[in-house]
XYZ file of C-alpha atoms in Angstrom:
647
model
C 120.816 -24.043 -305.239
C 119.349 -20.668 -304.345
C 116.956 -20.209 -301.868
C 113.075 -19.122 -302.999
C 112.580 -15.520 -302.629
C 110.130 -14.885 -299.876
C 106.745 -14.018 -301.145
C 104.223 -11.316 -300.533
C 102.360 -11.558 -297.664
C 98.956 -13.374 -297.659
C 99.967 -15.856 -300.308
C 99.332 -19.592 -300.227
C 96.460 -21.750 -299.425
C 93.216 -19.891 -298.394
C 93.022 -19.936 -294.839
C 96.705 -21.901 -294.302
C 97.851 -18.661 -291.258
C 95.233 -19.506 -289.252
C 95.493 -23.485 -289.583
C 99.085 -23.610 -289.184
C 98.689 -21.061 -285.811
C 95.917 -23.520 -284.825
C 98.072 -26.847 -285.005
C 101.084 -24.833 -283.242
C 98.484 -24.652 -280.503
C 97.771 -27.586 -280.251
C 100.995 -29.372 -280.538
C 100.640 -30.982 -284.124
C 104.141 -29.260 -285.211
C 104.293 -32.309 -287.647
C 100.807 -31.249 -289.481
C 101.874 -27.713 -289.106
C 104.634 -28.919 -291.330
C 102.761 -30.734 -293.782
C 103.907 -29.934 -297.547
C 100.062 -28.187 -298.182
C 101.557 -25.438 -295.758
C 105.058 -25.162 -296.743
C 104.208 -22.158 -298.936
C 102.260 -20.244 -296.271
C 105.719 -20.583 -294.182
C 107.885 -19.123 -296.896
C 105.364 -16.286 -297.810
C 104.866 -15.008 -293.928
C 108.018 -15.579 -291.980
C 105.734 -14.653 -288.285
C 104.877 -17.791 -288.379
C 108.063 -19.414 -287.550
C 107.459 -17.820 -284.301
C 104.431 -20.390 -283.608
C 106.159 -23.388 -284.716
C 109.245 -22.278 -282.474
C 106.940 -21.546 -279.399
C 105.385 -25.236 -279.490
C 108.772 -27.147 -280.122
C 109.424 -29.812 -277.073
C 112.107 -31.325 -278.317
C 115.716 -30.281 -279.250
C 116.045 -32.595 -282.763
C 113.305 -30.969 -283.706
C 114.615 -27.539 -282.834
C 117.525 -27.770 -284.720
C 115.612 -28.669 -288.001
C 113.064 -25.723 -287.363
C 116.060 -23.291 -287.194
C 118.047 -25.187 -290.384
C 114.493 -24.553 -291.884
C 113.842 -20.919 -290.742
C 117.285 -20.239 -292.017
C 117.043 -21.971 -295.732
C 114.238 -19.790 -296.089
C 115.588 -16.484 -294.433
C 113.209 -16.340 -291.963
C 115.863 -16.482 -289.231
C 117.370 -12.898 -290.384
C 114.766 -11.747 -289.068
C 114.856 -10.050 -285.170
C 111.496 -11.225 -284.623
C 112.038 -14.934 -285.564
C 115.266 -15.032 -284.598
C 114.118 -14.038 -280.835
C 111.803 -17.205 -281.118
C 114.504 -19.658 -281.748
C 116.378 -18.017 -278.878
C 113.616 -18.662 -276.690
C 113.378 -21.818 -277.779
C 116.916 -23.005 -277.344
C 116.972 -21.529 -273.877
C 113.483 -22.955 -272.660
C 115.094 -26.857 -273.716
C 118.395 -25.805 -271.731
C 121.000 -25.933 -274.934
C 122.835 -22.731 -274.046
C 125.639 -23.641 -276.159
C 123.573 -22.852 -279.460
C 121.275 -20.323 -277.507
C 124.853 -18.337 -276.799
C 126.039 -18.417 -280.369
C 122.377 -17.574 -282.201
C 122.566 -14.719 -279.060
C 126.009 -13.109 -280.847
C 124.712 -13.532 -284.214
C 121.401 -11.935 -283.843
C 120.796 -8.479 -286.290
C 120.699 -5.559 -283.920
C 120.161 -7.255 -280.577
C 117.390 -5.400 -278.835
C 115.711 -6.009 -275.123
C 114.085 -8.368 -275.800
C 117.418 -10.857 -276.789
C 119.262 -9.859 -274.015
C 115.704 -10.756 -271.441
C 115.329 -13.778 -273.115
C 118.847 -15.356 -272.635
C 118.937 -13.667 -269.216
C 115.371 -15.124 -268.207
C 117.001 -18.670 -269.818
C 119.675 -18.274 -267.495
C 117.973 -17.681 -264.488
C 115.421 -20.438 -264.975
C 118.234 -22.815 -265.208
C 119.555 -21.368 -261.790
C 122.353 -19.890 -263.056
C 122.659 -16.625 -261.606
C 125.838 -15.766 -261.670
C 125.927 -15.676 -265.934
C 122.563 -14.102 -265.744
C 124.130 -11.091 -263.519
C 126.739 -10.871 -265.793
C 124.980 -10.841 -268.862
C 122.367 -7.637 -267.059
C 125.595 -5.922 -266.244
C 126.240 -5.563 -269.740
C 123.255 -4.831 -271.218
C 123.368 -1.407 -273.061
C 119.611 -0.442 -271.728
C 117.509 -2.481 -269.562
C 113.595 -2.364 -268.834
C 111.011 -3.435 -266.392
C 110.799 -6.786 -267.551
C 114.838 -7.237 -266.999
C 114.667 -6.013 -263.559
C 111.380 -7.901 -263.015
C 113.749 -10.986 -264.286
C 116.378 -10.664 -261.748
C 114.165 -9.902 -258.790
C 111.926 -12.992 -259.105
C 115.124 -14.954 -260.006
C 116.703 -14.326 -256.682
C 114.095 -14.530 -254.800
C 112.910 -17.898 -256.485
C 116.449 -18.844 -255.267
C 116.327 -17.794 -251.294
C 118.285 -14.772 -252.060
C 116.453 -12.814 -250.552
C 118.440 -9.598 -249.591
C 120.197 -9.388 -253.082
C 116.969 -9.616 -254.629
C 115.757 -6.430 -252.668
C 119.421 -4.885 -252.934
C 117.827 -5.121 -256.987
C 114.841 -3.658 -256.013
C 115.832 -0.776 -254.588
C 119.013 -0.221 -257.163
C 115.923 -0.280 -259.807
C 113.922 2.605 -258.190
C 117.024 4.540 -258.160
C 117.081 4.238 -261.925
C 113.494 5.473 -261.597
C 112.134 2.426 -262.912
C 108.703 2.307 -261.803
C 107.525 -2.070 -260.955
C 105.042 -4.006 -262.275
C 102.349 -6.155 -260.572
C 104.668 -8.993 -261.436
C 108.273 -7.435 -259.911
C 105.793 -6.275 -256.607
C 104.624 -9.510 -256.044
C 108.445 -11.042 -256.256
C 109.634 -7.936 -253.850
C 107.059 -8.991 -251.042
C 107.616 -12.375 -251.768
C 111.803 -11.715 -250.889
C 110.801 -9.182 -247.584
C 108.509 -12.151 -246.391
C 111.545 -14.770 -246.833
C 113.327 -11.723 -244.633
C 110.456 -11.840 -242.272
C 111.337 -8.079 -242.978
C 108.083 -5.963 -242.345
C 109.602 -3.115 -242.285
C 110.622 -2.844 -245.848
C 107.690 -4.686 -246.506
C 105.642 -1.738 -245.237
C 108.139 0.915 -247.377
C 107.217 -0.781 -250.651
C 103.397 -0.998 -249.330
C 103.375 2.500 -249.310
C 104.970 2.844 -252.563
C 101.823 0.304 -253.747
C 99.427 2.334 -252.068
C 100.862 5.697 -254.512
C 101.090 3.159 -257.703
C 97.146 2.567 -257.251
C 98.105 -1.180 -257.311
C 96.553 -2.200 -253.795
C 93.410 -3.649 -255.277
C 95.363 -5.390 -258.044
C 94.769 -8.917 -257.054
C 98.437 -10.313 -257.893
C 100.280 -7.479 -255.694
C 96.967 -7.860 -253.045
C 97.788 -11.376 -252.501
C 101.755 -11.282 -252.353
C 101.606 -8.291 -249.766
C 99.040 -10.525 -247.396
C 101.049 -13.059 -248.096
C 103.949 -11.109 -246.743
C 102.399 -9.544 -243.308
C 101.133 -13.057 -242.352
C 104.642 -14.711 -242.822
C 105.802 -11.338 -240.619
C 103.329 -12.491 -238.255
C 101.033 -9.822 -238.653
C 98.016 -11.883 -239.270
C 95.201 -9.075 -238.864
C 97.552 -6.655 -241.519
C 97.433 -9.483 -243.830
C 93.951 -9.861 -243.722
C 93.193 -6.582 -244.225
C 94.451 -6.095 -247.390
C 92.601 -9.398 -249.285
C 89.212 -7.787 -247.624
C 89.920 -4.281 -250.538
C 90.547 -6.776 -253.143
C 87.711 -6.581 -255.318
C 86.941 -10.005 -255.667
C 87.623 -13.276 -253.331
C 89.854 -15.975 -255.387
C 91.843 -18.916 -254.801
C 95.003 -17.086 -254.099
C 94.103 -14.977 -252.205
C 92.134 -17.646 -249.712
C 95.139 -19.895 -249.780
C 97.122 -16.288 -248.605
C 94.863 -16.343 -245.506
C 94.626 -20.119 -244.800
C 97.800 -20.380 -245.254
C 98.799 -17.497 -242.820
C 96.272 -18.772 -239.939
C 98.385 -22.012 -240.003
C 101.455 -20.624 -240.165
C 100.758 -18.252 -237.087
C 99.201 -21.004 -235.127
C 95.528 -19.763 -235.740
C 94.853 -23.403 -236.993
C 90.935 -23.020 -236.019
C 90.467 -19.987 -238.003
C 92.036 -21.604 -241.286
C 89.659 -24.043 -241.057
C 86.679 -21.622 -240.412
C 87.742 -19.860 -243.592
C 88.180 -23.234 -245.420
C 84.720 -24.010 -244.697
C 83.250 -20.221 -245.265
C 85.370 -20.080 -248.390
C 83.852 -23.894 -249.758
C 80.338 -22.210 -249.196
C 80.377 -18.969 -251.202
C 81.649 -20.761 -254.049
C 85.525 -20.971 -254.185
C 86.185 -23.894 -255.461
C 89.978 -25.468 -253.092
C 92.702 -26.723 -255.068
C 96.048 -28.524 -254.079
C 97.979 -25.734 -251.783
C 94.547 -25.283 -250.080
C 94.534 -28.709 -249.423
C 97.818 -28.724 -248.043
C 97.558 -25.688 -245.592
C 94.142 -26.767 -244.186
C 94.998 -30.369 -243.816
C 98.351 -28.755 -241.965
C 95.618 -26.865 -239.634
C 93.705 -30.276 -238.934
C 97.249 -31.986 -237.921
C 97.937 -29.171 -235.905
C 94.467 -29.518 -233.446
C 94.667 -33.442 -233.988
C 91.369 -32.988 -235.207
C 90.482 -36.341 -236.806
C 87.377 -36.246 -237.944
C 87.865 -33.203 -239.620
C 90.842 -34.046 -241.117
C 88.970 -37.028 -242.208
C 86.385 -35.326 -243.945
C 88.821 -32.481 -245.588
C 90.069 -35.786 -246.639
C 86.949 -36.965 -248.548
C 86.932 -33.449 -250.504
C 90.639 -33.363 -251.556
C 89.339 -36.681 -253.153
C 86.067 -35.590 -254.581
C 88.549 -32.546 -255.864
C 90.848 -34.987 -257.700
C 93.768 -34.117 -255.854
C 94.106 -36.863 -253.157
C 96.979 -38.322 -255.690
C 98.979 -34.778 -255.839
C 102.124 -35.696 -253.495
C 102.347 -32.295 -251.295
C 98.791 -33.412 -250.142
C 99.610 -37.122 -249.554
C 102.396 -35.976 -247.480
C 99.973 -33.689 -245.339
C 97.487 -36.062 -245.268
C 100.491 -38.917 -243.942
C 101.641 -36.470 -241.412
C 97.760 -35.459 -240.284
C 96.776 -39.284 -239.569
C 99.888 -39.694 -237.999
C 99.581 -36.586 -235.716
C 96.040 -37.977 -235.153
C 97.215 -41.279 -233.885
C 96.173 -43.215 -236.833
C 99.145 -45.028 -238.116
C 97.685 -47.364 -240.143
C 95.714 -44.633 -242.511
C 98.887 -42.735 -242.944
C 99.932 -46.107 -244.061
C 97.202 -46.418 -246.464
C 97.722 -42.916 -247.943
C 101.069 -43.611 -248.199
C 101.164 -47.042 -249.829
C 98.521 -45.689 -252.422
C 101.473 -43.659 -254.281
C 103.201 -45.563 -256.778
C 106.147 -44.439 -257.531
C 109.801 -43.204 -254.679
C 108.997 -39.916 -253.854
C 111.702 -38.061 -251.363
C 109.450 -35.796 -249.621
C 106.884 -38.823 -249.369
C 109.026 -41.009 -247.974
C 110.509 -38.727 -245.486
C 107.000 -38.198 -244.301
C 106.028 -41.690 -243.703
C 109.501 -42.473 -241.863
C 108.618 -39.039 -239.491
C 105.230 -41.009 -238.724
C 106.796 -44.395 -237.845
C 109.355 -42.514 -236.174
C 106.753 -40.825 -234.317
C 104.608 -43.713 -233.091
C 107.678 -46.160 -232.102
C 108.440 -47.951 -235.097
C 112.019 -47.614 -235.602
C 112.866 -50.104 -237.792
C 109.954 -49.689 -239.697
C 111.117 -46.671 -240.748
C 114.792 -47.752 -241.380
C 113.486 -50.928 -243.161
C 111.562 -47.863 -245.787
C 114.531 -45.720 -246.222
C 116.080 -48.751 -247.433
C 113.762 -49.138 -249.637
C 113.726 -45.763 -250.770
C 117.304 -45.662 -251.431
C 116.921 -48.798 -253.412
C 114.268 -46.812 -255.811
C 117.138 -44.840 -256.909
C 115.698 -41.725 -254.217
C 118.580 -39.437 -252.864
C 118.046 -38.632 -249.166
C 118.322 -35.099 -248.270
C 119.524 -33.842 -244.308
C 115.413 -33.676 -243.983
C 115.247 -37.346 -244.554
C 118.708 -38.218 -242.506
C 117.146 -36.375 -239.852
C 113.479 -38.293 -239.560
C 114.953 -41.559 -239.830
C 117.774 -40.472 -236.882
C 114.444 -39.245 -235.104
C 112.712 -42.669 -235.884
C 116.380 -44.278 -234.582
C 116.503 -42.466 -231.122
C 112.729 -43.129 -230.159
C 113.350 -46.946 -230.655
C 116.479 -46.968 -229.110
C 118.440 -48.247 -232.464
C 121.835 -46.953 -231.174
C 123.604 -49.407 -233.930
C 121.265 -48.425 -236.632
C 121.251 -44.293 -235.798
C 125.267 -44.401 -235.586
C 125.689 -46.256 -239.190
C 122.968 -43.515 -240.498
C 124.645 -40.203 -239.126
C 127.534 -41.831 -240.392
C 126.184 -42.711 -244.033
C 125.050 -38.814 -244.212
C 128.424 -37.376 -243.326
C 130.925 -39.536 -245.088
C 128.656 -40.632 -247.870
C 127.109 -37.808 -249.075
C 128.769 -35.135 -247.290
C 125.749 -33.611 -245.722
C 126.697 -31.223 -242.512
C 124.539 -32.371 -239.591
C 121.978 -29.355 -238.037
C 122.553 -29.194 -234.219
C 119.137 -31.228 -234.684
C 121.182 -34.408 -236.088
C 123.468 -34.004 -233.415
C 120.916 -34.127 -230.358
C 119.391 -37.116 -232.025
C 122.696 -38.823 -231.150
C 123.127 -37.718 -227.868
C 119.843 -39.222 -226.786
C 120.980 -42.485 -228.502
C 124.597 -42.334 -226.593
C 123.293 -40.919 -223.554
C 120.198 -43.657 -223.281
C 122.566 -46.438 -223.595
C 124.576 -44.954 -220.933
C 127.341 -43.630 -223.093
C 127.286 -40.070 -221.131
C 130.116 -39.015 -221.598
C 130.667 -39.595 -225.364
C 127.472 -37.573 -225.598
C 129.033 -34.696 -223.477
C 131.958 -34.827 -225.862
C 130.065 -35.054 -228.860
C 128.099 -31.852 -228.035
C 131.799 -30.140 -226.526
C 133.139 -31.196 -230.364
C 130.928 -30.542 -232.525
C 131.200 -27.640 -235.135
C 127.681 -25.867 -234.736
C 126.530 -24.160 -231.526
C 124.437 -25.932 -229.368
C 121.054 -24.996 -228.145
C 119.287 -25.751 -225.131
C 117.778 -28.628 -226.913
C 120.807 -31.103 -226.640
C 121.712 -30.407 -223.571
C 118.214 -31.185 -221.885
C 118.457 -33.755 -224.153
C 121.508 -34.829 -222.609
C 120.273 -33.750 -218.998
C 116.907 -36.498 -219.544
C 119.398 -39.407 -220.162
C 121.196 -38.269 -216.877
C 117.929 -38.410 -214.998
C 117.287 -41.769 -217.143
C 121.010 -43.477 -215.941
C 120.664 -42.197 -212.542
C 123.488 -39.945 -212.896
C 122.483 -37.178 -210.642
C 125.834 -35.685 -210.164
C 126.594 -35.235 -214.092
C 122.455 -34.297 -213.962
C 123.489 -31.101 -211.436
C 126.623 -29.947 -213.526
C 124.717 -30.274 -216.744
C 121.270 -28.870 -215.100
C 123.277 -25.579 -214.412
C 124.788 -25.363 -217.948
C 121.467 -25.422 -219.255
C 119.295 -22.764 -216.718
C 122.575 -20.647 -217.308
C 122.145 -21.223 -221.275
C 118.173 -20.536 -220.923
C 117.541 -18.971 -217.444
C 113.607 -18.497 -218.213
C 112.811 -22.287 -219.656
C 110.737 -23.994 -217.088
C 111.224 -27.432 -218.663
C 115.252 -27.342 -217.057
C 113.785 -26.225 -213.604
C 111.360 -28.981 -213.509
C 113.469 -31.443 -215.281
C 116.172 -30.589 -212.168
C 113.436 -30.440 -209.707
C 112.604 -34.327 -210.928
C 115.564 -35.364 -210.181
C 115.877 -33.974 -206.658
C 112.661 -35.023 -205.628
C 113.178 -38.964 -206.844
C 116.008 -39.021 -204.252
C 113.531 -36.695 -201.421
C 115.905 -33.834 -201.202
C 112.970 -31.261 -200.468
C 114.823 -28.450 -199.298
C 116.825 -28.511 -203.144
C 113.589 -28.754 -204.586
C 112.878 -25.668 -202.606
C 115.708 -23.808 -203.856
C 114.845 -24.810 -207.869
C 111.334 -23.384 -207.104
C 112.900 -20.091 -205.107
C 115.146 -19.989 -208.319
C 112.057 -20.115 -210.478
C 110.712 -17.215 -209.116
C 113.582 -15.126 -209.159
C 113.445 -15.204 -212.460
C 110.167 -15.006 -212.926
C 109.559 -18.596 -214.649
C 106.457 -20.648 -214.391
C 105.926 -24.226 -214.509
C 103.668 -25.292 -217.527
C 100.119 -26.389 -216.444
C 99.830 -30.142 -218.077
C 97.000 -30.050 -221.018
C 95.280 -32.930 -222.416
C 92.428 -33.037 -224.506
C 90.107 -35.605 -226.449
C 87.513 -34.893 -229.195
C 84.285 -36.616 -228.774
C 81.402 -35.368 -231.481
C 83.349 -32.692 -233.295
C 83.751 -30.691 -229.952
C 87.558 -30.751 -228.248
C 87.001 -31.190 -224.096
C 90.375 -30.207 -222.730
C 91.421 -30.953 -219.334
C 94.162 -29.305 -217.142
C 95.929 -31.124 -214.195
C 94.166 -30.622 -211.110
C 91.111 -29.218 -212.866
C 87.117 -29.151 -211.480
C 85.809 -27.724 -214.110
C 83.979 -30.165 -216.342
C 80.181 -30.477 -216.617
C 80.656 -33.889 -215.665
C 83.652 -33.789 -213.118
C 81.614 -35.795 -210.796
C 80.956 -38.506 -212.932
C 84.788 -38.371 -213.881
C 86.284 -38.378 -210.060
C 83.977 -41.411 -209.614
C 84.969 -43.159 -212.810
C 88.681 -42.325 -211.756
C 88.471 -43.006 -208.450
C 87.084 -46.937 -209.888
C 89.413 -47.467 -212.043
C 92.525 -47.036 -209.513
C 91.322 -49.308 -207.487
C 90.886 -51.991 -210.343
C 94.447 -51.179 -211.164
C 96.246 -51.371 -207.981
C 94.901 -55.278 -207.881
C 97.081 -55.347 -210.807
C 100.046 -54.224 -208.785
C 100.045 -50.258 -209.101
C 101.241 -48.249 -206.722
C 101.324 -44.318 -207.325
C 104.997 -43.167 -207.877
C 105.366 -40.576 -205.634
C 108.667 -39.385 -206.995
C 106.442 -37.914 -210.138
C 104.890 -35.099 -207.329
C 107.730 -32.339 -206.689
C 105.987 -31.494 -203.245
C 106.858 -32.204 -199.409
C 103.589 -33.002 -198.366
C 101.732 -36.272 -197.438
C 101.328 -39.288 -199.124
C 97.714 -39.306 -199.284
C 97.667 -35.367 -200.409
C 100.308 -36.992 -203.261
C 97.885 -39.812 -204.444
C 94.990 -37.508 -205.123
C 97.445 -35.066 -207.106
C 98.665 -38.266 -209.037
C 95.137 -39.314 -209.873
C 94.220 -36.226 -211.454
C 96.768 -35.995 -214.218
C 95.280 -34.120 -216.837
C 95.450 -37.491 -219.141
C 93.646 -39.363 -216.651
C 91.166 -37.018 -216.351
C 90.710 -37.077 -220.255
C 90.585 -40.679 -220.307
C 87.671 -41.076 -217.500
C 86.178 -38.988 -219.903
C 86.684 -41.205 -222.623
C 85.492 -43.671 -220.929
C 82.467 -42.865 -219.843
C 81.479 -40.956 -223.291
C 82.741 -43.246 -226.759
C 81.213 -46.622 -227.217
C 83.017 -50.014 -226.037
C 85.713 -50.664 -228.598
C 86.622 -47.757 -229.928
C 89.853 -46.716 -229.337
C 90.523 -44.047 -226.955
C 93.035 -40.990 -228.401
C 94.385 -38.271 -226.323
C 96.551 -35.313 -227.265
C 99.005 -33.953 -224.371
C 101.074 -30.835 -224.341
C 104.033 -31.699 -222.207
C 105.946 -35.763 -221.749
C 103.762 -38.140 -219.965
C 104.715 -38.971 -216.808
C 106.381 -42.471 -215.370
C 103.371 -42.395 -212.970
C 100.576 -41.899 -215.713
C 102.641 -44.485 -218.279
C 102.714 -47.248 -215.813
C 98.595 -46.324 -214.945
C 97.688 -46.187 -218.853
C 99.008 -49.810 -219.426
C 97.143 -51.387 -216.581
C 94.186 -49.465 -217.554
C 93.829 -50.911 -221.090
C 94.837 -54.453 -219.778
C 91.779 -54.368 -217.165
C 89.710 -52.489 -219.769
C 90.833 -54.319 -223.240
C 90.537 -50.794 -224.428
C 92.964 -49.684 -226.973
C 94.321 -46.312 -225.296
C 96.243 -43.498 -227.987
C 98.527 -40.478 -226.693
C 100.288 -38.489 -227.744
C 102.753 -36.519 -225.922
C 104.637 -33.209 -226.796
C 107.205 -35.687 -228.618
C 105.634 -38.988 -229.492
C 102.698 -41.326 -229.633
C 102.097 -44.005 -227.253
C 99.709 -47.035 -228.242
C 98.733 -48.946 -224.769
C 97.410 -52.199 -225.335
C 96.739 -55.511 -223.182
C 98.811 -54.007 -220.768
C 102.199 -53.017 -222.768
C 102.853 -49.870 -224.818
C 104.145 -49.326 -228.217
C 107.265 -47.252 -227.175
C 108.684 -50.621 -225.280
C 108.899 -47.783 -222.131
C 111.448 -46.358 -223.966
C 110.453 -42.429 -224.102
């Protein structure tokens, strides 16, 4: 039977173009189909292109294009382009390949489409292939190829692109700018990212708010906050992107106070915050353990509707957690229905994090039972979780499960998660061997790792061999000195002591003051070791000075092995007492009501001195106490903490 012959344009039902273009729209392909409008379709062949752009569903593809074809619409570029698109956007590159060969006089456009298909399907290497034999290429090609490689981490191959392109005298669009600072801030390389600034700057594109926001975005991840900043204050407007540019950046530069000023000052002219603002300033309120702010950032991600998007359930499970609040990160958590990886890993980081070691295996059980694939992410926050609860059985069968069983290669961060499980259960020199074996480098993480469990075991003459690996690995680390000087000064060998402090100064290395700090009324009071500072230090000393005595009738005695001086012991008590988390918690004390629990941030490990003092405090108290050291959270209660005095 021969086909109709296609009609003059404009004939059919009154109105049928813009009906059929309406339903496309909308997603009605089956109405856009109905008989009434069969006759517009023959007479104006364009319209394929509509039916093609809304097609979800690869059955239904294949019938379009049988249809397009019966009625010659497919000879045509234009249409034929559309079904190309099509078959690449649904991933059948098979049929995509073979309508590719068979298109009339291939232009651009054909050879961008099946380029951009193959590209969004991550496969570079046919995409390359395919632009290296294109007869002419334009921006949008280039554009293609940049983004794609960048999209993919490749970074220096997508500005090896960028620069090839220039020498073809191709000039980019807003579009291939924003992909080329997007690749020199995965670089962290300024300096190229200032060339192509410059280049911007010429173009007249430096108000342009796409290329505006991708070259802040770029200084900040460079570190160059105030650069960043700079450019969003010429953009002509203040948007979204360009405010979750500069919260972002404050973050991720440590400036977590400022993204949270601009969070609020952006909220008040009028910006309304979406998800990845969400997620950055929640980030910020982790990062200060600010509770109550994170609490209320909380209350607007759900007044915003996006409490239930999973990048900001996994900041908010990580911000409670960081804020000593277990239990909501819990409730966040548990609120999400269905397995999700990143989730997961998030809530086994917090259990890891406040003790709860089999917690967190007994989830990724779970989560592996959902049908979830862990990633080395995951492997490495449940071997985190494993080595804070002392689970030496459970950490060996999981290092074990991601090597052998799914092949993963272990970061030098798996690896010192071992050696504190081997060297805390006195397996020293396995741990030594592991770290001598293994196929990465090591860092002077594992082997203060390794030098802790020494100190732990009582090994001091492993602790001296392995104390001098480390200084000579690190010579300007002050953790290794004082670590070393610990040591020394538990056995009262004064004049070593001596020599790691003459050491110190040789090389010009300083001892990290101790930091805590406690927020009480939206206002953080931070207290340093040693410190007289505080409006109310009196009131403090005498609180202090109170509860001692109420805990030595409990049996404390100060450990004087915890001061790395030769001097008296009376001179060593008053130094013990005013720890800079006993100062914070006198403060706590005297300033939130009875029965709220009492959390404390701290910048370096507590102490064995001020661990043994915080349990007897909240047994002769019955207040719950909360800290949180520079590598876990301890939860003192009637007398016993949380981390079984395992840290």
């Amino acid at each position: 039977m021969a086909r109709p012959a296609l009609k003059k344009l404009g004939t059919g039902p009154p109105g049928a173009k813009e009906e059929i273009i309406r339903l496309c729209s909308r997603g009605r392909l089956k109405d856009a189909l109905h008989h009434r409008f069969r006759e517009g379709l023959w007479s104006e062949p364009s319209l394929f292109s509509h039916l093609f752009r809304a097609c979800r569903a690869l059955p239904l593809l294949r019938q379009l294009h049988a249809f397009a074809a019966t009625s010659g619409a497919a000879a045509d570029r234009f249409t034929a382009n559309h079904i190309l698109l099509a078959y690449a956007d649904l991933g059948d590159f098979r049929a995509a390949r073979n309508l590719f060969e068979r298109i009339p006089s291939r232009n651009v456009m054909s050879w961008n489409i099946l380029i951009g298909g193959y590209i969004k399907n991550g496969d570079l290497e046919t995409a390359r292939k395919l632009f290296d034999k294109m007869p002419t290429r334009n921006v949008a090609t280039w554009n293609a190829m940049v983004a794609g490689l960048t999209n993919s981490g490749l970074n220096e191959e997508s500005l090896g692109f960028f620069l090839a392109m220039r020498r073809e005298g191709m000039q980019l669009d807003e579009f291939g700018l924003g992909s080329v600072f997007r690749c020199c801030a995965g670089l962290r390389d300024v300096v190229s990212g200032r060339q192509v600034h410059a280049y911007v700057v010429r173009s007249g594109l430096d108000t342009d708010m796409c290329v505006g926001s991708s070259l802040a975005h770029m200084y900040m991840r460079c570190g160059f906050l105030e650069e960043g900043e700079a450019v969003l204050r010429v953009l002509p407007s203040l948007s979204i992107v360009s405010c979750n540019t500069i919260i972002a950046g404050r973050t991720q530069n440590g400036d977590s106070e400022g993204a949270l000023e601009f969070f609020c000052m952006m909220r008040s002219v009028g910006v309304e915050a979406n998800a990845v603002t969400f997620v950055s300033t929640i980030t910020s309120c982790s990062d200060l353990a600010a509770l109550a702010q994170g609490q209320q950032v909380h209350a607007q991600a759900i007044r915003a509707g996006v409490d239930k998007v999973v990048p900001v359930m996994s900041s908010l499970v990580h911000m409670y957690s960081r804020c000593g609040c277990l239990s909501d990160s819990e409730r966040v958590f548990f609120g999400y229905s269905g397995t999700d990886l990143v989730l997961c890993s998030a809530m086994i980081s917090a259990y890891g994090f406040h003790g709860h070691g089999q917690k967190a295996v007994d989830l990724f059980k779970q989560m592996m039972a959902g049908g979830a694939e862990p990633n080395e992410i995951t492997f490495l926050t449940l071997l985190y979780a494993c080595s804070h609860s002392g689970l030496k059985d459970e950490g060996m069968d999981c290092f074990e499960l991601m090597t052998k069983t799914y092949g993963l290669q272990p970061s030098v961060k798996h690896y010192t998660c071992i050696v504190d499980l081997l060297g805390r259960s006195g397996r020293l020199d396995e741990a030594e061997a592991l770290i001598l074996s293994m196929p990465v480098r090591p860092d002077g993480v594992i082997w203060k790792t390794l030098l802790s469990a020494c100190k732990i075991q009582k090994n001091f003459d492993m602790a001296e061999r392995i104390a001098e690996r480390v200084i000579e690995l690190d010579p300007h680390d002050s953790a290794s000195y004082v670590l070393l000087s610990n040591i020394r000064a538990t056995s009262s060998r004064w004049e070593d002591v001596s020599k790691v402090r003459k050491n110190m100064r040789k090389h010009n290395v300083r001892k990290e003051p101790g930091v805590s700090w406690v927020e009480f009324k939206g206002k953080v009071h931070q207290f340093c070791t040693g410190d007289k500072s505080h409006s109310r230090q009196q009131e403090i000393d005498e609180c202090l000075e109170e509860m001692i005595a109420k805990i030595r009738q409990c049996g404390y005695a100060p450990d004087m092995s915890m001061v790395f001086h030769d001097m008296e012991d009376e001179e060593k008590e008053v130094s013990l007492a005013h720890h800079s988390e006993k100062l914070a918690i006198a403060f706590a004390f005297l300033s939130l009501p009875e029965g709220v629990p009492i959390r404390i941030m701290k910048n370096l490990r507590v102490c064995d001195d001020c661990h043994i003092a915080i349990k007897l405090m909240s047994k002769v108290t019955g207040r719950e106490i909360v800290v949180r050291d520079v590598s876990r959270f301890h939860h003192f209660r009637d007398g016993k903490c949380s981390c079984g005095d395992y840290w």
